[in-house]
Amino acid sequence: MTEALILEARGLTMRFGGVTAVDGVDLKVRPGELRCLIGPNGAGKSTFFKMLSGQLRPSAGDVVFKGISLVGLPASRIARLGIGIKTQVPSVFNGLTVAAGVTLAARRSLPPMLARARTDETLARIGIGRLRDRLVGELAHGQRQLVELAMVLAPQPDLVLLDEPAAGMTADEVSRLADLVVELTRSSAVIIVEHDMQFIRRIARDVTVFNCGRVLAEGPAGQVLADQRVKDVYLGKEAA
Amino acid sequence: MLKSSLGAAAVALAAVYALVVVPAEGQMTTMINGSVYASYGILALSLALIWGYGGILSFGQAAFFGLGGYAYAIAALNLGNTWAALVIAVALAGASAAVLGYFMFWGRISDVYLGVITLTVSLILYRFLNQTAGDEWTIGSAPLGGFNGIPSTPILTLPGLPDEPLSPEQIYVLAMGALFVGYLACKLLVATHFGRVVVSIRENEMRAELLGYDARLYKLGLFTFAGALAGIGGVLFANCVFVSPNMFNLQTNGQLIIWVIVGGLGTLAGPVIGCFLLLMLATFLGTVHQGGGTNWFDPNLVLGVLLTLVVVALRKGLLPLAIAGFDAIAARRGQRGRLARAADPLVCEPQAE
């Protein structure tokens, strides 16, 4: 594989006191790749995301994004380098309108006029144009997920991290989200954490399975999901 | 749209009254009191900005008010040029806020801890200046004066005429003018992209960071601006009263919080209105208390009860209450208008209003 990597994690480790939440994880992501992270609750997926986005500083290991080491950089700097994250619990500006929040996201890299245009474009792309003047705090959970997604996509990041984006969405919304995620890979690399297997099967090309803070299996979706160890983990049998 | 233009009209009206009508009437006590209120009003504005918009509860914002006042007095006594002293004082107040803010925001201190640290800084300055009586405590030719402060604080002079100090009327116009300019500056600031980012940080700091905005930097900018603003208030206070350690004390800081809460947190005009109303009330109660020989009540007790009532019953403060009342009346009017039109078959819905 000679193609350049957009993201490479090497031996990434996060310890909280005596608990090792993420234990020496290696991950390589190419530009435009769509990678799914799956694994049972507590496997370390969200912690891994938090290290990539700068919310947590790794205890050990390194993450290199577009040739720059992210370890120790503040979250805002990492975002400016081109990583956008949609967190597990929607992290939005409840007191602002949908349009104001998305414009704020777009405005970081664009002058006012272009930021407004980008906002309209992004809201239309995600299909929440009709919500533009609503206060985010008044919306349903699934809609707030979409608003957060709009804020993440508005600056057009090179790498998008999505932590359980389909949670709390209606079947319709999930279907639209799947199309959107696939379309997204035309401009960005995407890493997505999701429990919804239907969703995974629909979008996934490559899957990485986390268990107990380590990578249990990695490879094309069909092959990995058929792996007995992966089935054991999901069915609750002790894999080790 | 209508509401914001009504608000602007109200502010313009208040400015005309304060800057044209009051000076024309020429009531000296009103103008002297007004100067003090305006200087405190600027202090209230500075807290309204950082607390209401930035979510930064500085319990010791008066520290910058006091530093501005002291720096002005000391620089004016040493330099003789009062306008240079003003510039130095405002710069020093802003720089002090920047230094304190740097340690707090880069240390990721927020909420109640930030309140405690700022109050502590203010009270340390209070304690320190209180014990600066005696000849050894002078900076250049300025004696710090301990508990008594610096009664010989020079008054600002007419620009270009160093020997002609401003009259109390001119100080009044200057202080009121500064209050309105300060208000407009804050209003403009919160309407800029910087202001929007600051509000978004108040709403959700982690999300703002994940969108690429360094919250520390924005908070520092806001805190520095507010510190300089409080410093302007302090300079004006030094010109209409004089500087003393009480500028830093718990009462000044506590009152400041009360003005903001009573007037309405999250607004700029509300805290200034709260400041004026409560100061006027305190002056009135003080007059009744001393003049009428009625010493059976304590003015502070009345203010305390009032604050409790506001916190319990009004929650959001006076200005938001007034706006909500206006909305309710407008909504009822609109509804009645629509009902009347619907009931009258001869009245058609107007095509354009």
Coordinates of C-alpha atoms in Angstrom, one line a residue:
Chain A
M1 CA 0.0 0.0 0.0
T2 CA 1.9 3.0 -1.3
E3 CA -1.0 5.5 -1.0
A4 CA -0.4 8.3 1.6
L5 CA -2.2 8.0 4.9
I6 CA -4.3 10.8 6.2
L7 CA -4.3 9.5 9.7
E8 CA -2.1 7.1 11.5
A9 CA -2.4 6.1 15.1
R10 CA 0.6 4.2 16.6
G11 CA 0.3 2.4 19.9
L12 CA -2.3 4.8 21.1
T13 CA -3.0 4.2 24.8
M14 CA -5.2 5.9 27.4
R15 CA -5.1 5.0 31.0
F16 CA -7.4 6.4 33.7
G17 CA -5.8 5.5 37.0
G18 CA -5.6 1.7 37.0
V19 CA -7.9 1.3 34.0
T20 CA -6.5 1.1 30.5
A21 CA -9.4 2.2 28.3
V22 CA -7.4 2.1 25.1
D23 CA -4.4 -0.2 24.9
G24 CA -1.9 0.2 22.1
V25 CA -4.2 0.8 19.2
D26 CA -2.8 1.1 15.7
L27 CA -5.0 2.5 13.0
K28 CA -4.3 3.6 9.4
V29 CA -6.8 5.6 7.4
R30 CA -6.4 6.7 3.8
P31 CA -7.9 9.9 2.3
G32 CA -11.5 9.3 1.3
E33 CA -11.7 6.1 3.2
L34 CA -14.8 5.1 5.2
R35 CA -13.9 3.1 8.3
C36 CA -16.3 1.7 10.8
L37 CA -15.3 1.1 14.4
I38 CA -17.5 -1.4 16.2
G39 CA -17.3 -3.2 19.5
P40 CA -19.2 -3.6 22.7
N41 CA -19.9 -0.8 25.1
G42 CA -16.7 0.1 27.0
A43 CA -14.4 -1.2 24.3
G44 CA -12.7 2.2 24.1
K45 CA -14.2 3.5 20.9
S46 CA -15.3 6.9 22.2
T47 CA -12.1 7.3 24.2
F48 CA -10.1 6.6 21.0
F49 CA -12.1 9.4 19.3
K50 CA -11.5 11.8 22.2
M51 CA -7.8 11.2 21.7
L52 CA -8.0 11.9 18.0
S53 CA -9.9 15.1 18.5
G54 CA -7.8 16.4 21.4
Q55 CA -10.4 16.1 24.1
L56 CA -8.1 13.7 25.9
R57 CA -4.3 13.6 25.8
P58 CA -3.1 10.0 25.2
S59 CA -1.0 8.3 28.0
A60 CA 1.2 6.8 25.3
G61 CA 1.5 6.4 21.6
D62 CA 1.2 8.9 18.7
V63 CA -1.4 10.1 16.2
V64 CA -0.2 11.7 13.0
F65 CA -2.7 13.6 10.8
K66 CA -1.5 14.9 7.5
G67 CA 2.0 14.5 8.7
I68 CA 1.5 16.4 11.9
S69 CA 1.6 14.8 15.4
L70 CA -1.6 15.6 17.2
V71 CA -0.5 14.6 20.7
G72 CA -0.6 17.5 23.1
L73 CA -2.3 19.9 20.6
P74 CA -5.5 21.6 21.9
A75 CA -8.8 20.5 20.5
S76 CA -9.3 23.8 18.7
R77 CA -6.0 23.4 16.8
I78 CA -6.8 19.9 15.8
A79 CA -10.1 21.1 14.5
R80 CA -8.4 23.8 12.5
L81 CA -6.0 21.2 11.0
G82 CA -9.2 19.6 9.5
I83 CA -10.7 17.0 11.9
G84 CA -14.4 17.4 12.7
I85 CA -16.1 15.3 15.3
K86 CA -19.7 14.5 16.1
T87 CA -19.8 13.4 19.7
Q88 CA -21.8 10.6 21.1
V89 CA -24.2 12.8 23.1
P90 CA -25.1 15.7 20.7
S91 CA -22.8 18.6 21.6
V92 CA -24.6 21.7 20.2
F93 CA -25.4 25.3 21.1
N94 CA -28.9 24.9 22.6
G95 CA -29.3 28.7 23.0
L96 CA -28.6 29.5 19.3
T97 CA -30.7 28.9 16.2
V98 CA -29.8 26.1 13.9
A99 CA -28.5 28.6 11.2
A100 CA -26.5 30.6 13.8
G101 CA -24.7 27.5 15.0
V102 CA -23.9 26.2 11.6
T103 CA -22.8 29.7 10.4
L104 CA -20.5 29.9 13.4
A105 CA -18.9 26.6 12.3
A106 CA -18.5 27.7 8.7
R107 CA -17.3 31.2 9.7
R108 CA -14.1 29.9 11.2
S109 CA -12.5 29.4 7.8
L110 CA -14.8 31.6 5.6
P111 CA -15.7 35.4 5.3
P112 CA -19.3 36.2 6.3
M113 CA -20.9 36.1 2.9
L114 CA -19.4 32.7 2.0
A115 CA -20.1 31.4 5.5
R116 CA -23.8 32.1 5.0
A117 CA -23.8 30.5 1.6
R118 CA -22.0 27.4 3.1
T119 CA -24.6 27.3 5.9
D120 CA -27.5 27.2 3.4
E121 CA -25.7 24.6 1.3
T122 CA -24.9 22.4 4.4
L123 CA -28.4 22.6 5.8
A124 CA -29.9 21.6 2.4
R125 CA -27.4 18.8 2.1
I126 CA -28.4 17.3 5.4
G127 CA -32.1 18.1 4.8
I128 CA -32.8 20.3 7.8
G129 CA -33.3 23.6 5.9
R130 CA -36.7 24.0 7.4
L131 CA -35.3 24.0 10.9
R132 CA -32.9 26.9 10.2
D133 CA -34.6 29.4 12.5
R134 CA -35.5 27.0 15.3
L135 CA -33.7 27.1 18.6
V136 CA -31.5 24.0 18.8
G137 CA -32.6 23.4 22.4
E138 CA -36.2 22.9 21.3
L139 CA -35.4 20.1 18.8
A140 CA -35.8 16.4 19.1
H141 CA -32.7 14.2 19.8
G142 CA -32.5 13.0 16.2
Q143 CA -32.8 16.5 14.8
R144 CA -30.1 17.7 17.2
Q145 CA -27.9 14.9 15.9
L146 CA -28.4 16.3 12.4
V147 CA -27.7 19.9 13.6
E148 CA -24.4 18.7 15.1
L149 CA -23.6 16.9 11.9
A150 CA -24.2 20.1 10.0
M151 CA -21.9 22.0 12.2
V152 CA -19.2 19.4 11.8
L153 CA -19.5 19.3 8.0
A154 CA -19.8 23.1 7.4
P155 CA -16.1 23.8 7.6
Q156 CA -15.5 20.8 5.2
P157 CA -13.0 18.8 7.4
D158 CA -10.6 16.3 5.8
L159 CA -11.4 13.8 8.4
V160 CA -14.8 13.3 9.9
L161 CA -15.3 11.4 13.2
L162 CA -18.9 10.3 13.8
D163 CA -19.7 8.8 17.2
E164 CA -23.0 6.9 17.0
P165 CA -24.6 9.4 14.6
A166 CA -27.7 7.2 14.0
A167 CA -28.7 7.0 17.6
G168 CA -32.2 8.4 18.2
M169 CA -33.0 8.9 14.5
T170 CA -36.1 7.7 12.7
A171 CA -35.7 5.0 10.0
D172 CA -36.0 7.7 7.4
E173 CA -33.3 9.8 9.0
V174 CA -31.0 6.8 9.3
S175 CA -31.4 6.0 5.6
R176 CA -30.7 9.6 4.6
L177 CA -27.7 9.5 7.0
A178 CA -26.3 6.4 5.3
D179 CA -26.5 8.0 1.9
L180 CA -24.9 11.1 3.3
V181 CA -22.0 9.3 4.9
V182 CA -21.2 7.5 1.7
E183 CA -21.4 10.7 -0.3
L184 CA -19.2 12.4 2.3
T185 CA -16.3 10.1 1.4
R186 CA -16.0 11.9 -1.9
S187 CA -14.4 14.8 -0.1
S188 CA -13.3 13.5 3.3
A189 CA -12.2 10.4 5.1
V190 CA -14.8 9.2 7.6
I191 CA -14.4 7.1 10.8
I192 CA -17.7 6.1 12.2
V193 CA -18.6 4.4 15.5
E194 CA -22.0 2.7 15.3
H195 CA -23.9 -0.1 16.9
D196 CA -26.6 -0.3 14.3
M197 CA -25.6 -3.4 12.3
Q198 CA -28.1 -2.7 9.5
F199 CA -26.5 0.7 9.1
I200 CA -23.0 -0.8 9.2
R201 CA -23.8 -3.4 6.6
R202 CA -25.3 -0.7 4.4
I203 CA -22.3 1.6 4.4
A204 CA -19.3 -0.3 5.5
R205 CA -16.3 -1.2 3.4
D206 CA -13.7 -1.6 6.1
V207 CA -14.4 -2.5 9.7
T208 CA -12.2 -2.3 12.8
V209 CA -13.5 -4.2 15.8
F210 CA -12.5 -2.9 19.3
N211 CA -12.7 -5.0 22.4
C212 CA -11.3 -4.2 25.8
G213 CA -9.3 -1.3 24.4
R214 CA -7.6 -3.4 21.7
V215 CA -8.1 -4.0 18.1
L216 CA -9.7 -7.5 17.9
A217 CA -10.1 -7.7 14.1
E218 CA -9.8 -5.6 11.1
G219 CA -10.7 -6.0 7.4
P220 CA -13.5 -5.9 4.8
A221 CA -17.0 -5.7 6.5
G222 CA -18.3 -9.1 5.2
Q223 CA -15.2 -11.0 6.3
V224 CA -14.9 -9.3 9.8
L225 CA -18.6 -9.6 10.7
A226 CA -18.4 -13.3 9.8
D227 CA -15.4 -13.8 12.1
Q228 CA -16.3 -16.1 15.0
R229 CA -14.4 -14.0 17.6
V230 CA -16.3 -10.9 16.6
K231 CA -19.6 -12.8 16.9
D232 CA -18.5 -14.0 20.3
V233 CA -17.8 -10.5 21.5
Y234 CA -21.2 -9.3 20.2
L235 CA -23.1 -12.2 21.6
G236 CA -21.4 -11.6 25.0
K237 CA -19.2 -14.7 25.1
E238 CA -15.7 -14.2 26.5
A239 CA -13.4 -13.9 23.5
A240 CA -10.1 -14.1 25.2
Chain B
M1 CA -36.9 44.0 14.6
L2 CA -39.6 46.3 16.2
K3 CA -38.3 45.3 19.6
S4 CA -34.7 46.1 18.8
S5 CA -35.6 49.5 17.3
L6 CA -37.7 50.3 20.3
G7 CA -34.8 49.3 22.5
A8 CA -32.5 51.6 20.5
A9 CA -35.1 54.4 20.8
A10 CA -35.2 54.0 24.5
V11 CA -31.5 54.1 24.8
A12 CA -31.4 57.2 22.6
L13 CA -34.1 58.9 24.7
A14 CA -32.2 58.1 27.9
A15 CA -29.0 59.5 26.3
V16 CA -30.8 62.8 25.4
Y17 CA -32.3 63.0 28.9
A18 CA -29.0 62.3 30.6
L19 CA -26.8 64.4 28.3
V20 CA -29.0 67.3 27.4
V21 CA -32.0 67.7 29.8
V22 CA -30.2 67.1 33.1
P23 CA -27.3 69.5 32.3
A24 CA -29.8 72.1 31.1
E25 CA -31.7 71.8 34.4
G26 CA -28.4 72.4 36.2
Q27 CA -29.2 70.6 39.5
M28 CA -25.8 70.2 41.0
T29 CA -26.6 67.3 43.3
T30 CA -28.3 65.4 40.5
M31 CA -25.1 65.8 38.4
I32 CA -22.7 64.9 41.1
N33 CA -24.7 61.8 42.0
G34 CA -25.2 61.1 38.3
S35 CA -21.4 61.1 37.8
V36 CA -20.9 58.5 40.5
Y37 CA -23.8 56.4 39.1
A38 CA -22.4 56.6 35.6
S39 CA -18.9 55.5 36.7
Y40 CA -20.5 52.5 38.6
G41 CA -22.7 52.0 35.6
I42 CA -19.6 51.4 33.4
L43 CA -18.4 48.9 36.0
A44 CA -21.8 47.2 35.9
L45 CA -21.5 47.1 32.1
S46 CA -18.2 45.4 32.2
L47 CA -19.6 42.6 34.4
A48 CA -22.8 42.4 32.3
L49 CA -20.6 41.7 29.3
I50 CA -18.3 39.0 30.7
W51 CA -20.9 37.3 32.9
G52 CA -24.0 37.7 30.8
Y53 CA -22.4 37.0 27.4
G54 CA -19.2 35.2 28.2
G55 CA -20.5 33.2 31.2
I56 CA -17.4 34.4 33.2
L57 CA -18.6 35.2 36.7
S58 CA -15.9 37.5 38.0
F59 CA -16.8 38.2 41.6
G60 CA -13.9 40.6 41.8
Q61 CA -14.5 42.8 38.8
A62 CA -14.2 45.8 41.0
A63 CA -10.5 45.0 41.2
F64 CA -10.0 46.6 37.7
F65 CA -12.3 49.5 38.7
G66 CA -10.0 50.2 41.7
L67 CA -6.8 49.6 39.7
G68 CA -8.0 52.0 37.1
G69 CA -8.8 54.6 39.7
Y70 CA -5.5 54.2 41.6
A71 CA -3.4 54.1 38.5
Y72 CA -5.0 57.3 37.3
A73 CA -4.5 59.1 40.6
I74 CA -0.9 58.0 40.9
A75 CA 0.0 58.7 37.2
A76 CA -1.8 62.1 37.3
L77 CA 0.0 63.2 40.5
N78 CA 3.4 62.2 39.0
L79 CA 2.9 63.3 35.4
G80 CA 0.7 66.3 35.8
N81 CA -1.0 65.3 32.5
T82 CA -4.4 63.9 33.4
W83 CA -5.2 62.6 30.0
A84 CA -2.0 60.7 29.8
A85 CA -2.9 59.3 33.2
L86 CA -6.2 58.2 31.9
V87 CA -4.7 56.3 29.1
I88 CA -2.1 54.7 31.4
A89 CA -4.9 53.8 33.9
V90 CA -7.1 52.1 31.3
A91 CA -4.1 50.3 29.8
L92 CA -3.0 49.1 33.3
A93 CA -6.5 47.9 34.2
G94 CA -6.7 46.0 30.9
A95 CA -3.2 44.6 31.3
S96 CA -4.0 43.4 34.8
A97 CA -7.1 41.7 33.5
A98 CA -5.1 40.1 30.7
V99 CA -2.5 38.7 33.2
L100 CA -5.1 37.4 35.6
G101 CA -7.2 36.1 32.8
Y102 CA -4.2 34.3 31.2
F103 CA -3.6 32.2 34.4
M104 CA -7.3 31.5 34.9
F105 CA -8.2 30.6 31.3
W106 CA -5.0 28.7 30.5
G107 CA -5.4 27.0 33.8
R108 CA -8.9 26.0 32.6
I109 CA -10.5 27.6 35.7
S110 CA -14.2 28.4 35.4
D111 CA -17.4 28.6 37.3
V112 CA -17.3 29.2 41.0
Y113 CA -13.5 28.8 41.2
L114 CA -13.1 31.7 38.9
G115 CA -15.4 33.7 41.1
V116 CA -13.4 32.8 44.2
I117 CA -10.1 33.7 42.6
T118 CA -11.2 37.1 41.2
L119 CA -12.8 38.0 44.6
T120 CA -9.6 37.0 46.4
V121 CA -7.5 39.2 44.1
S122 CA -9.8 42.1 44.7
L123 CA -9.7 41.6 48.5
I124 CA -5.9 41.2 48.5
L125 CA -5.6 44.6 46.8
Y126 CA -8.1 46.0 49.3
R127 CA -6.1 44.7 52.3
F128 CA -2.8 45.8 50.8
L129 CA -4.0 49.3 50.0
N130 CA -5.6 49.6 53.5
Q131 CA -2.2 49.3 55.1
T132 CA -0.4 51.8 52.9
A133 CA -0.7 54.7 55.3
G134 CA 2.5 56.5 56.1
D135 CA 5.2 58.3 54.3
E136 CA 7.0 55.1 53.2
W137 CA 4.1 54.2 50.9
T138 CA 4.5 56.6 48.1
I139 CA 4.9 56.1 44.4
G140 CA 6.9 59.0 43.0
S141 CA 5.1 62.0 44.5
A142 CA 1.8 60.2 45.1
P143 CA 1.1 59.0 48.7
L144 CA -1.1 55.9 48.7
G145 CA -2.8 57.1 51.9
G146 CA -3.9 53.7 53.4
F147 CA -7.5 53.6 54.4
N148 CA -8.1 57.2 53.4
G149 CA -7.0 56.7 49.8
I150 CA -5.8 59.6 47.7
P151 CA -8.2 62.6 48.4
S152 CA -5.9 64.8 46.3
T153 CA -6.6 62.9 43.1
P154 CA -6.2 65.5 40.3
I155 CA -9.3 66.2 38.2
L156 CA -9.1 65.7 34.5
T157 CA -8.4 69.0 32.7
L158 CA -9.7 70.5 29.6
P159 CA -7.7 68.9 26.7
G160 CA -4.7 71.1 26.0
L161 CA -5.3 73.3 29.1
P162 CA -3.4 71.6 31.9
D163 CA -4.4 74.2 34.5
E164 CA -8.1 74.1 33.9
P165 CA -9.7 71.2 35.7
L166 CA -13.1 70.2 34.4
S167 CA -16.1 71.5 36.4
P168 CA -18.5 69.0 38.1
E169 CA -20.9 69.6 35.2
Q170 CA -18.3 68.7 32.6
I171 CA -17.3 65.6 34.6
Y172 CA -21.0 64.6 34.7
V173 CA -21.3 65.0 30.9
L174 CA -18.0 63.1 30.4
A175 CA -19.0 60.2 32.7
M176 CA -22.5 59.9 31.2
G177 CA -21.1 60.2 27.7
A178 CA -18.5 57.5 28.5
L179 CA -21.3 55.2 29.8
F180 CA -23.3 55.5 26.6
V181 CA -20.2 55.1 24.4
G182 CA -19.2 52.1 26.5
Y183 CA -22.7 50.6 26.1
L184 CA -22.6 51.1 22.3
A185 CA -19.1 49.6 22.2
C186 CA -20.3 46.5 24.1
K187 CA -23.4 46.3 21.9
L188 CA -21.2 46.4 18.8
L189 CA -18.8 43.9 20.2
V190 CA -21.4 41.2 20.9
A191 CA -22.8 41.7 17.4
T192 CA -19.4 40.9 15.8
H193 CA -18.1 37.4 15.0
F194 CA -16.0 37.6 18.1
G195 CA -19.1 38.3 20.2
R196 CA -20.9 35.3 18.6
V197 CA -18.0 33.0 19.3
V198 CA -18.0 34.3 22.9
V199 CA -21.7 33.5 23.3
S200 CA -21.2 30.0 21.8
I201 CA -18.4 29.4 24.3
R202 CA -20.8 30.3 27.1
E203 CA -23.3 27.9 25.5
N204 CA -21.0 24.9 25.0
E205 CA -17.2 25.5 25.4
M206 CA -16.2 22.0 24.2
R207 CA -18.2 22.3 21.0
A208 CA -16.7 25.7 20.3
E209 CA -13.3 24.2 20.7
L210 CA -14.1 21.2 18.5
L211 CA -15.2 23.7 15.8
G212 CA -11.7 25.2 16.0
Y213 CA -12.2 28.2 18.3
D214 CA -9.6 28.4 21.1
A215 CA -12.0 29.3 24.0
R216 CA -9.1 30.5 26.1
L217 CA -8.1 33.2 23.6
Y218 CA -11.7 34.5 23.2
K219 CA -12.3 34.5 26.9
L220 CA -9.0 36.3 27.5
G221 CA -9.9 38.9 24.9
L222 CA -13.3 39.5 26.4
F223 CA -11.9 39.6 30.0
T224 CA -9.2 42.1 29.0
F225 CA -11.7 44.4 27.2
A226 CA -14.0 44.3 30.3
G227 CA -11.1 45.0 32.6
A228 CA -10.2 48.1 30.6
L229 CA -13.8 49.1 30.6
A230 CA -14.0 48.7 34.4
G231 CA -10.8 50.8 34.5
I232 CA -12.5 53.6 32.7
G233 CA -15.3 53.5 35.3
G234 CA -12.6 53.7 38.0
V235 CA -10.9 56.7 36.4
L236 CA -14.3 58.5 36.3
F237 CA -15.0 57.5 39.9
A238 CA -11.6 59.0 40.9
N239 CA -12.7 62.2 39.2
C240 CA -16.1 62.5 40.9
V241 CA -15.2 61.1 44.3
F242 CA -11.6 60.0 45.0
V243 CA -9.8 56.7 45.1
S244 CA -9.8 54.7 48.3
P245 CA -9.4 51.0 49.1
N246 CA -13.2 50.7 49.3
M247 CA -13.2 50.6 45.5
F248 CA -11.9 47.0 46.0
N249 CA -13.9 45.8 48.9
L250 CA -16.5 43.1 49.3
Q251 CA -19.4 45.5 49.4
T252 CA -18.5 47.0 46.0
N253 CA -18.1 43.6 44.4
G254 CA -21.3 42.3 46.1
Q255 CA -23.3 45.3 45.0
L256 CA -22.0 44.9 41.5
I257 CA -23.4 41.3 41.3
I258 CA -26.7 42.5 42.7
W259 CA -27.0 45.3 40.1
V260 CA -26.5 42.7 37.3
I261 CA -28.9 40.2 38.7
V262 CA -31.6 42.8 39.5
G263 CA -31.2 44.5 36.1
G264 CA -31.1 41.3 34.1
L265 CA -28.2 38.9 33.4
G266 CA -27.7 38.4 29.7
T267 CA -28.5 42.0 28.8
L268 CA -26.3 45.0 28.6
A269 CA -28.7 47.8 29.5
G270 CA -30.4 45.8 32.3
P271 CA -27.4 45.8 34.7
V272 CA -26.9 49.6 34.1
I273 CA -30.5 50.2 34.9
G274 CA -30.2 48.0 37.9
C275 CA -27.2 49.9 39.0
F276 CA -28.9 53.3 38.7
L277 CA -32.1 52.2 40.4
L278 CA -30.5 50.6 43.3
L279 CA -28.0 53.4 43.8
M280 CA -30.9 55.9 43.7
L281 CA -32.8 53.8 46.1
A282 CA -29.8 53.6 48.4
T283 CA -29.3 57.3 48.3
F284 CA -33.0 57.9 49.0
L285 CA -33.0 55.5 51.9
G286 CA -29.8 57.0 53.2
T287 CA -31.4 60.5 53.1
V288 CA -34.5 59.3 54.9
H289 CA -32.5 57.4 57.4
Q290 CA -30.2 60.3 58.3
G291 CA -32.5 63.3 57.6
G292 CA -35.8 62.3 59.2
G293 CA -34.3 60.9 62.4
T294 CA -35.8 57.5 61.5
N295 CA -33.1 55.1 62.5
W296 CA -35.4 52.2 63.0
F297 CA -34.4 50.6 59.7
D298 CA -31.2 49.9 57.9
P299 CA -31.0 50.8 54.2
N300 CA -29.0 47.7 53.5
L301 CA -31.7 45.6 55.0
V302 CA -34.2 47.1 52.5
L303 CA -31.8 46.4 49.6
G304 CA -31.3 42.8 50.8
V305 CA -35.0 42.2 50.9
L306 CA -35.4 43.7 47.5
L307 CA -32.6 41.4 46.1
T308 CA -34.2 38.4 47.6
L309 CA -37.6 39.3 46.1
V310 CA -36.0 39.8 42.7
V311 CA -34.1 36.5 42.8
V312 CA -37.2 34.5 44.1
A313 CA -39.9 36.2 42.0
L314 CA -38.4 37.7 38.9
R315 CA -35.5 35.4 38.3
K316 CA -34.4 37.0 35.1
G317 CA -34.3 40.5 36.4
L318 CA -36.0 43.8 35.5
L319 CA -35.2 44.4 31.8
P320 CA -36.1 40.8 30.7
L321 CA -39.3 41.2 32.7
A322 CA -40.1 44.4 30.9
I323 CA -39.4 42.9 27.5
A324 CA -41.6 39.9 28.3
G325 CA -44.4 42.3 29.4
F326 CA -44.0 44.2 26.2
D327 CA -44.2 40.9 24.2
A328 CA -47.3 39.9 26.0
I329 CA -49.0 43.2 25.4
A330 CA -48.0 43.2 21.7
A331 CA -49.2 39.6 21.3
R332 CA -52.6 40.4 22.9
R333 CA -53.0 43.6 20.8
G334 CA -52.2 41.6 17.7
Q335 CA -54.7 38.9 18.6
R336 CA -57.4 41.4 19.4
G337 CA -56.7 43.1 16.1
R338 CA -57.1 39.9 14.2
L339 CA -60.2 38.9 16.1
A340 CA -61.8 42.3 15.4
R341 CA -61.0 42.0 11.8
A342 CA -62.3 38.5 11.6
A343 CA -65.5 39.6 13.4
D344 CA -66.1 42.4 11.0
P345 CA -67.1 41.1 7.5
L346 CA -66.6 44.5 6.0
V347 CA -62.9 44.7 6.9
C348 CA -60.6 42.9 4.6
E349 CA -57.2 41.6 5.6
P350 CA -54.8 44.3 4.4
Q351 CA -52.5 43.2 1.6
A352 CA -49.5 44.9 2.9
E353 CA -48.8 46.6 6.2

